Amino acid sequence: QVQLQESGPGLVKPSQTLSLTCTVSGGSVSSGSHYWSWIRQPAGKGLEWIGRIYSNENTNYNPSLKSRVTMSVDTSKNQVSLKLSSVTAADTAVYYCARDRPPAPGIFYYYYMDVWGKGTTVTVSS
Amino acid sequence: DIQMTQSPSSLSASVGDRVTITCRASQTISSYLNWYQQKPGKAPKLLIYAASTLQSGVPSRFSGSGSGTDFTLTISSLQPEDFATYSCQQSYSLPHSFGQGTKLEIK
């Protein structure tokens, strides 16, 4: 079955760019009607939807982060990536990637996230 | 943006209890509502999508209902493994926002 694994630096300095990769195994990043989403969760707080990317590189970003977020897909490596620029301490969180899919192929509504990576902790500190 | 508000924020219950968690959207979202369960240090797990469809492999004691702006997640008979945090998420319009979570604790 499909598995996701986030990777990247655990410590990023303020004002720098956070860069994470999500490697997809057991399936293709290009398959079906799937998007690939990024979600984050500060310690002790709720989940925040960062955005998502389709295999054709169509993206949707949370407006609250849009000016700082870039997502990309590398079909040759079966990976999706997240970049968040100009980070501050408020960006310290566990970052998850997830498969965002519809109930059936060929439809593009009722999306839900059914496969998640284990998450990676990113701390922003000098 | 659509705001999702869960109630209560925390809840104490006993094994065998019937528990209901509520999620309210700031505007109508039809049935575009998902529920997730999260245990400490773990990734969220999908329980229910499209408001009432049980994800494959999820026990039938979990059920979801509602449409429009008001939704509920019900656990018919709490089991020890159900003590966790539950979050709702709307996928009606972007950004696909989450509720703040409801922590279900053992009484």
PDB file of C-alpha atoms in Angstrom:
ATOM      1  CA  GLN A   1       0.000   0.000   0.000  1.00  0.00           C
ATOM      2  CA  VAL A   2       0.985   3.614  -0.406  1.00  0.00           C
ATOM      3  CA  GLN A   3       3.342   4.988   2.233  1.00  0.00           C
ATOM      4  CA  LEU A   4       4.638   8.506   2.704  1.00  0.00           C
ATOM      5  CA  GLN A   5       7.841   9.652   4.376  1.00  0.00           C
ATOM      6  CA  GLU A   6       8.724  13.244   5.143  1.00  0.00           C
ATOM      7  CA  SER A   7      12.358  14.294   5.329  1.00  0.00           C
ATOM      8  CA  GLY A   8      14.354  17.459   5.781  1.00  0.00           C
ATOM      9  CA  PRO A   9      16.315  19.523   8.283  1.00  0.00           C
ATOM     10  CA  GLY A  10      14.971  19.484  11.809  1.00  0.00           C
ATOM     11  CA  LEU A  11      16.386  22.910  12.597  1.00  0.00           C
ATOM     12  CA  VAL A  12      16.064  26.037  10.488  1.00  0.00           C
ATOM     13  CA  LYS A  13      17.296  29.518  11.350  1.00  0.00           C
ATOM     14  CA  PRO A  14      14.896  32.463  11.416  1.00  0.00           C
ATOM     15  CA  SER A  15      14.478  34.230   8.077  1.00  0.00           C
ATOM     16  CA  GLN A  16      15.746  31.188   6.177  1.00  0.00           C
ATOM     17  CA  THR A  17      13.777  28.775   3.991  1.00  0.00           C
ATOM     18  CA  LEU A  18      12.337  25.537   5.317  1.00  0.00           C
ATOM     19  CA  SER A  19      12.604  22.729   2.759  1.00  0.00           C
ATOM     20  CA  LEU A  20      10.905  19.362   3.148  1.00  0.00           C
ATOM     21  CA  THR A  21      10.442  16.366   0.881  1.00  0.00           C
ATOM     22  CA  CYS A  22       7.737  13.734   0.932  1.00  0.00           C
ATOM     23  CA  THR A  23       8.699  10.446  -0.712  1.00  0.00           C
ATOM     24  CA  VAL A  24       5.851   8.299  -1.988  1.00  0.00           C
ATOM     25  CA  SER A  25       6.323   4.520  -1.996  1.00  0.00           C
ATOM     26  CA  GLY A  26       3.964   1.756  -3.042  1.00  0.00           C
ATOM     27  CA  GLY A  27       2.263   4.025  -5.549  1.00  0.00           C
ATOM     28  CA  SER A  28       2.836   6.799  -8.037  1.00  0.00           C
ATOM     29  CA  VAL A  29       2.725  10.501  -7.323  1.00  0.00           C
ATOM     30  CA  SER A  30       1.046  10.805 -10.732  1.00  0.00           C
ATOM     31  CA  SER A  31      -1.777   8.340 -10.155  1.00  0.00           C
ATOM     32  CA  GLY A  32      -5.467   9.003 -10.253  1.00  0.00           C
ATOM     33  CA  SER A  33      -7.181  12.121  -9.050  1.00  0.00           C
ATOM     34  CA  HIS A  34      -4.872  12.485  -6.086  1.00  0.00           C
ATOM     35  CA  TYR A  35      -3.465  15.643  -4.691  1.00  0.00           C
ATOM     36  CA  TRP A  36      -0.589  15.653  -2.219  1.00  0.00           C
ATOM     37  CA  SER A  37      -1.141  17.875   0.761  1.00  0.00           C
ATOM     38  CA  TRP A  38       1.009  19.410   3.447  1.00  0.00           C
ATOM     39  CA  ILE A  39      -0.352  19.967   6.944  1.00  0.00           C
ATOM     40  CA  ARG A  40       1.401  21.218  10.041  1.00  0.00           C
ATOM     41  CA  GLN A  41       0.765  21.089  13.750  1.00  0.00           C
ATOM     42  CA  PRO A  42       2.499  23.248  16.366  1.00  0.00           C
ATOM     43  CA  ALA A  43       3.072  21.480  19.652  1.00  0.00           C
ATOM     44  CA  GLY A  44      -0.158  21.169  21.602  1.00  0.00           C
ATOM     45  CA  LYS A  45      -2.226  22.855  18.892  1.00  0.00           C
ATOM     46  CA  GLY A  46      -4.543  21.916  16.072  1.00  0.00           C
ATOM     47  CA  LEU A  47      -3.861  20.951  12.487  1.00  0.00           C
ATOM     48  CA  GLU A  48      -3.268  23.631   9.862  1.00  0.00           C
ATOM     49  CA  TRP A  49      -3.712  22.947   6.145  1.00  0.00           C
ATOM     50  CA  ILE A  50      -0.754  24.436   4.265  1.00  0.00           C
ATOM     51  CA  GLY A  51      -1.700  23.508   0.732  1.00  0.00           C
ATOM     52  CA  ARG A  52      -1.684  20.792  -1.897  1.00  0.00           C
ATOM     53  CA  ILE A  53      -0.249  19.947  -5.291  1.00  0.00           C
ATOM     54  CA  TYR A  54      -1.462  17.828  -8.175  1.00  0.00           C
ATOM     55  CA  SER A  55       0.854  15.788 -10.383  1.00  0.00           C
ATOM     56  CA  ASN A  56       0.509  18.400 -13.170  1.00  0.00           C
ATOM     57  CA  GLU A  57       1.885  20.920 -10.633  1.00  0.00           C
ATOM     58  CA  ASN A  58      -1.440  22.628 -10.120  1.00  0.00           C
ATOM     59  CA  THR A  59      -1.306  24.020  -6.594  1.00  0.00           C
ATOM     60  CA  ASN A  60      -3.653  25.368  -3.946  1.00  0.00           C
ATOM     61  CA  TYR A  61      -2.133  27.243  -1.009  1.00  0.00           C
ATOM     62  CA  ASN A  62      -3.560  28.507   2.254  1.00  0.00           C
ATOM     63  CA  PRO A  63      -3.899  32.292   1.779  1.00  0.00           C
ATOM     64  CA  SER A  64      -2.377  32.818   5.221  1.00  0.00           C
ATOM     65  CA  LEU A  65       0.892  31.293   3.951  1.00  0.00           C
ATOM     66  CA  LYS A  66       0.614  31.792   0.208  1.00  0.00           C
ATOM     67  CA  SER A  67       3.253  34.489  -0.091  1.00  0.00           C
ATOM     68  CA  ARG A  68       5.850  32.205   1.506  1.00  0.00           C
ATOM     69  CA  VAL A  69       4.907  28.716   0.243  1.00  0.00           C
ATOM     70  CA  THR A  70       6.079  26.840  -2.820  1.00  0.00           C
ATOM     71  CA  MET A  71       5.211  23.229  -3.586  1.00  0.00           C
ATOM     72  CA  SER A  72       6.611  21.116  -6.365  1.00  0.00           C
ATOM     73  CA  VAL A  73       6.456  17.555  -7.630  1.00  0.00           C
ATOM     74  CA  ASP A  74       9.225  15.368  -9.021  1.00  0.00           C
ATOM     75  CA  THR A  75       7.642  12.461 -10.840  1.00  0.00           C
ATOM     76  CA  SER A  76      11.014  10.875 -11.621  1.00  0.00           C
ATOM     77  CA  LYS A  77      11.770  10.570  -7.907  1.00  0.00           C
ATOM     78  CA  ASN A  78       8.136  10.064  -6.853  1.00  0.00           C
ATOM     79  CA  GLN A  79       8.447  12.979  -4.453  1.00  0.00           C
ATOM     80  CA  VAL A  80       6.654  16.154  -3.557  1.00  0.00           C
ATOM     81  CA  SER A  81       8.374  19.073  -1.892  1.00  0.00           C
ATOM     82  CA  LEU A  82       7.481  21.986   0.327  1.00  0.00           C
ATOM     83  CA  LYS A  83       9.393  25.223   0.693  1.00  0.00           C
ATOM     84  CA  LEU A  84       8.441  27.850   3.236  1.00  0.00           C
ATOM     85  CA  SER A  85      10.447  31.044   3.134  1.00  0.00           C
ATOM     86  CA  SER A  86      11.237  33.705   5.736  1.00  0.00           C
ATOM     87  CA  VAL A  87      10.468  31.397   8.631  1.00  0.00           C
ATOM     88  CA  THR A  88       9.956  32.551  12.192  1.00  0.00           C
ATOM     89  CA  ALA A  89       9.455  30.737  15.476  1.00  0.00           C
ATOM     90  CA  ALA A  90       5.741  30.571  14.642  1.00  0.00           C
ATOM     91  CA  ASP A  91       6.598  28.080  11.894  1.00  0.00           C
ATOM     92  CA  THR A  92       7.931  25.578  14.424  1.00  0.00           C
ATOM     93  CA  ALA A  93       5.711  22.518  14.079  1.00  0.00           C
ATOM     94  CA  VAL A  94       5.388  18.913  13.038  1.00  0.00           C
ATOM     95  CA  TYR A  95       4.933  18.869   9.274  1.00  0.00           C
ATOM     96  CA  TYR A  96       2.939  16.111   7.611  1.00  0.00           C
ATOM     97  CA  CYS A  97       2.374  15.152   4.010  1.00  0.00           C
ATOM     98  CA  ALA A  98      -0.775  13.295   3.075  1.00  0.00           C
ATOM     99  CA  ARG A  99      -2.522  11.848   0.054  1.00  0.00           C
ATOM    100  CA  ASP A 100      -5.619  13.907  -0.681  1.00  0.00           C
ATOM    101  CA  ARG A 101      -8.042  11.915  -2.756  1.00  0.00           C
ATOM    102  CA  PRO A 102     -11.680  11.679  -3.874  1.00  0.00           C
ATOM    103  CA  PRO A 103     -13.871   8.630  -3.151  1.00  0.00           C
ATOM    104  CA  ALA A 104     -13.499   7.313  -6.704  1.00  0.00           C
ATOM    105  CA  PRO A 105     -11.310   7.896  -9.757  1.00  0.00           C
ATOM    106  CA  GLY A 106     -12.403  10.600 -12.150  1.00  0.00           C
ATOM    107  CA  ILE A 107     -14.336  12.702  -9.662  1.00  0.00           C
ATOM    108  CA  PHE A 108     -12.952  15.860  -8.132  1.00  0.00           C
ATOM    109  CA  TYR A 109     -14.948  16.481  -5.003  1.00  0.00           C
ATOM    110  CA  TYR A 110     -15.375  15.079  -1.495  1.00  0.00           C
ATOM    111  CA  TYR A 111     -11.621  15.039  -1.033  1.00  0.00           C
ATOM    112  CA  TYR A 112     -10.169  13.474   2.091  1.00  0.00           C
ATOM    113  CA  MET A 113      -6.672  12.623   3.351  1.00  0.00           C
ATOM    114  CA  ASP A 114      -6.428   8.858   3.728  1.00  0.00           C
ATOM    115  CA  VAL A 115      -2.675   8.231   3.861  1.00  0.00           C
ATOM    116  CA  TRP A 116      -0.344  10.283   6.019  1.00  0.00           C
ATOM    117  CA  GLY A 117       3.357  10.332   6.621  1.00  0.00           C
ATOM    118  CA  LYS A 118       4.625   9.994  10.163  1.00  0.00           C
ATOM    119  CA  GLY A 119       5.525  13.660  10.262  1.00  0.00           C
ATOM    120  CA  THR A 120       8.766  15.501  10.746  1.00  0.00           C
ATOM    121  CA  THR A 121       9.491  18.064  13.430  1.00  0.00           C
ATOM    122  CA  VAL A 122      10.902  21.381  12.316  1.00  0.00           C
ATOM    123  CA  THR A 123      12.192  23.867  14.851  1.00  0.00           C
ATOM    124  CA  VAL A 124      12.945  27.446  13.882  1.00  0.00           C
ATOM    125  CA  SER A 125      15.661  28.795  16.116  1.00  0.00           C
ATOM    126  CA  SER A 126      18.985  30.557  15.865  1.00  0.00           C
TER     127      SER A 126
ATOM    128  CA  ASP B   1     -12.220  31.201   4.740  1.00  0.00           C
ATOM    129  CA  ILE B   2     -14.527  28.715   6.444  1.00  0.00           C
ATOM    130  CA  GLN B   3     -14.030  28.430  10.192  1.00  0.00           C
ATOM    131  CA  MET B   4     -14.587  25.048  11.814  1.00  0.00           C
ATOM    132  CA  THR B   5     -15.498  24.984  15.500  1.00  0.00           C
ATOM    133  CA  GLN B   6     -15.596  21.809  17.551  1.00  0.00           C
ATOM    134  CA  SER B   7     -17.281  21.251  20.867  1.00  0.00           C
ATOM    135  CA  PRO B   8     -16.380  20.360  23.425  1.00  0.00           C
ATOM    136  CA  SER B   9     -12.639  21.069  23.340  1.00  0.00           C
ATOM    137  CA  SER B  10     -12.112  18.243  25.801  1.00  0.00           C
ATOM    138  CA  LEU B  11     -14.242  15.463  27.137  1.00  0.00           C
ATOM    139  CA  SER B  12     -13.868  12.859  29.864  1.00  0.00           C
ATOM    140  CA  ALA B  13     -15.652   9.559  29.435  1.00  0.00           C
ATOM    141  CA  SER B  14     -15.498   5.927  30.511  1.00  0.00           C
ATOM    142  CA  VAL B  15     -15.061   2.718  28.567  1.00  0.00           C
ATOM    143  CA  GLY B  16     -18.439   1.666  27.241  1.00  0.00           C
ATOM    144  CA  ASP B  17     -19.861   5.198  27.130  1.00  0.00           C
ATOM    145  CA  ARG B  18     -21.573   6.671  24.093  1.00  0.00           C
ATOM    146  CA  VAL B  19     -19.819   9.866  23.068  1.00  0.00           C
ATOM    147  CA  THR B  20     -20.769  12.615  20.635  1.00  0.00           C
ATOM    148  CA  ILE B  21     -18.477  15.338  19.321  1.00  0.00           C
ATOM    149  CA  THR B  22     -19.851  18.278  17.388  1.00  0.00           C
ATOM    150  CA  CYS B  23     -18.314  20.261  14.537  1.00  0.00           C
ATOM    151  CA  ARG B  24     -19.862  23.452  13.211  1.00  0.00           C
ATOM    152  CA  ALA B  25     -18.895  25.251  10.013  1.00  0.00           C
ATOM    153  CA  SER B  26     -19.103  29.032   9.673  1.00  0.00           C
ATOM    154  CA  GLN B  27     -21.000  28.580   6.391  1.00  0.00           C
ATOM    155  CA  THR B  28     -22.681  25.710   4.637  1.00  0.00           C
ATOM    156  CA  ILE B  29     -20.346  22.953   3.456  1.00  0.00           C
ATOM    157  CA  SER B  30     -22.943  20.418   2.282  1.00  0.00           C
ATOM    158  CA  SER B  31     -21.471  17.034   3.283  1.00  0.00           C
ATOM    159  CA  TYR B  32     -17.832  17.935   2.652  1.00  0.00           C
ATOM    160  CA  LEU B  33     -16.735  16.996   6.150  1.00  0.00           C
ATOM    161  CA  ASN B  34     -14.046  14.580   7.277  1.00  0.00           C
ATOM    162  CA  TRP B  35     -13.154  13.256  10.725  1.00  0.00           C
ATOM    163  CA  TYR B  36      -9.704  12.239  11.896  1.00  0.00           C
ATOM    164  CA  GLN B  37      -8.387  10.546  15.020  1.00  0.00           C
ATOM    165  CA  GLN B  38      -4.942  11.391  16.349  1.00  0.00           C
ATOM    166  CA  LYS B  39      -3.006   9.761  19.148  1.00  0.00           C
ATOM    167  CA  PRO B  40      -0.035  11.427  20.854  1.00  0.00           C
ATOM    168  CA  GLY B  41       3.064  11.474  18.686  1.00  0.00           C
ATOM    169  CA  LYS B  42       1.226   9.934  15.738  1.00  0.00           C
ATOM    170  CA  ALA B  43      -0.158  11.185  12.456  1.00  0.00           C
ATOM    171  CA  PRO B  44      -3.902  11.701  12.099  1.00  0.00           C
ATOM    172  CA  LYS B  45      -5.930   8.734  10.915  1.00  0.00           C
ATOM    173  CA  LEU B  46      -8.978   9.131   8.679  1.00  0.00           C
ATOM    174  CA  LEU B  47     -12.168   7.836  10.273  1.00  0.00           C
ATOM    175  CA  ILE B  48     -15.038   9.234   8.217  1.00  0.00           C
ATOM    176  CA  TYR B  49     -15.320  11.171   4.964  1.00  0.00           C
ATOM    177  CA  ALA B  50     -18.197  12.890   3.221  1.00  0.00           C
ATOM    178  CA  ALA B  51     -19.784  13.389   6.654  1.00  0.00           C
ATOM    179  CA  SER B  52     -20.996   9.829   7.109  1.00  0.00           C
ATOM    180  CA  THR B  53     -18.930   7.336   5.078  1.00  0.00           C
ATOM    181  CA  LEU B  54     -16.814   5.088   7.245  1.00  0.00           C
ATOM    182  CA  GLN B  55     -13.274   4.663   5.994  1.00  0.00           C
ATOM    183  CA  SER B  56     -12.312   1.075   5.270  1.00  0.00           C
ATOM    184  CA  GLY B  57     -11.037  -0.729   8.350  1.00  0.00           C
ATOM    185  CA  VAL B  58     -12.539   1.689  10.867  1.00  0.00           C
ATOM    186  CA  PRO B  59     -14.716  -0.007  13.498  1.00  0.00           C
ATOM    187  CA  SER B  60     -18.459   0.364  13.090  1.00  0.00           C
ATOM    188  CA  ARG B  61     -18.817   1.921  16.550  1.00  0.00           C
ATOM    189  CA  PHE B  62     -17.729   5.149  14.836  1.00  0.00           C
ATOM    190  CA  SER B  63     -20.382   7.030  12.908  1.00  0.00           C
ATOM    191  CA  GLY B  64     -20.815  10.474  11.444  1.00  0.00           C
ATOM    192  CA  SER B  65     -23.834  12.539  10.566  1.00  0.00           C
ATOM    193  CA  GLY B  66     -24.900  15.998   9.526  1.00  0.00           C
ATOM    194  CA  SER B  67     -24.949  18.297   6.552  1.00  0.00           C
ATOM    195  CA  GLY B  68     -24.920  22.008   5.943  1.00  0.00           C
ATOM    196  CA  THR B  69     -23.200  23.548   8.940  1.00  0.00           C
ATOM    197  CA  ASP B  70     -23.658  21.080  11.801  1.00  0.00           C
ATOM    198  CA  PHE B  71     -22.012  17.695  12.081  1.00  0.00           C
ATOM    199  CA  THR B  72     -21.477  15.026  14.710  1.00  0.00           C
ATOM    200  CA  LEU B  73     -19.067  12.192  15.309  1.00  0.00           C
ATOM    201  CA  THR B  74     -20.458   9.470  17.545  1.00  0.00           C
ATOM    202  CA  ILE B  75     -18.642   6.607  19.208  1.00  0.00           C
ATOM    203  CA  SER B  76     -21.301   4.159  20.295  1.00  0.00           C
ATOM    204  CA  SER B  77     -19.331   2.296  22.958  1.00  0.00           C
ATOM    205  CA  LEU B  78     -15.938   3.679  23.882  1.00  0.00           C
ATOM    206  CA  GLN B  79     -13.021   1.297  23.808  1.00  0.00           C
ATOM    207  CA  PRO B  80      -9.665   1.894  25.528  1.00  0.00           C
ATOM    208  CA  GLU B  81      -7.974   2.551  22.164  1.00  0.00           C
ATOM    209  CA  ASP B  82     -10.441   5.348  21.344  1.00  0.00           C
ATOM    210  CA  PHE B  83      -8.972   7.820  23.799  1.00  0.00           C
ATOM    211  CA  ALA B  84      -7.373  10.320  21.453  1.00  0.00           C
ATOM    212  CA  THR B  85      -7.916  13.721  19.848  1.00  0.00           C
ATOM    213  CA  TYR B  86     -10.544  14.027  17.137  1.00  0.00           C
ATOM    214  CA  SER B  87     -10.499  16.705  14.447  1.00  0.00           C
ATOM    215  CA  CYS B  88     -12.952  17.645  11.745  1.00  0.00           C
ATOM    216  CA  GLN B  89     -11.943  19.094   8.387  1.00  0.00           C
ATOM    217  CA  GLN B  90     -13.970  20.663   5.602  1.00  0.00           C
ATOM    218  CA  SER B  91     -13.122  20.024   1.954  1.00  0.00           C
ATOM    219  CA  TYR B  92     -15.884  22.206   0.502  1.00  0.00           C
ATOM    220  CA  SER B  93     -13.781  25.228  -0.265  1.00  0.00           C
ATOM    221  CA  LEU B  94     -10.143  26.229  -0.112  1.00  0.00           C
ATOM    222  CA  PRO B  95      -8.342  26.393   2.253  1.00  0.00           C
ATOM    223  CA  HIS B  96      -9.441  23.037   3.598  1.00  0.00           C
ATOM    224  CA  SER B  97      -9.589  24.056   7.233  1.00  0.00           C
ATOM    225  CA  PHE B  98      -9.601  21.926  10.374  1.00  0.00           C
ATOM    226  CA  GLY B  99     -11.406  22.292  13.659  1.00  0.00           C
ATOM    227  CA  GLN B 100      -9.292  22.911  16.734  1.00  0.00           C
ATOM    228  CA  GLY B 101      -9.661  19.326  17.949  1.00  0.00           C
ATOM    229  CA  THR B 102     -11.497  17.555  20.753  1.00  0.00           C
ATOM    230  CA  LYS B 103      -9.413  15.659  23.280  1.00  0.00           C
ATOM    231  CA  LEU B 104     -11.179  12.582  24.583  1.00  0.00           C
ATOM    232  CA  GLU B 105      -9.792  11.490  27.937  1.00  0.00           C
ATOM    233  CA  ILE B 106     -10.424   8.631  30.286  1.00  0.00           C
ATOM    234  CA  LYS B 107     -12.639   9.452  33.258  1.00  0.00           C
TER     235      LYS B 107
END
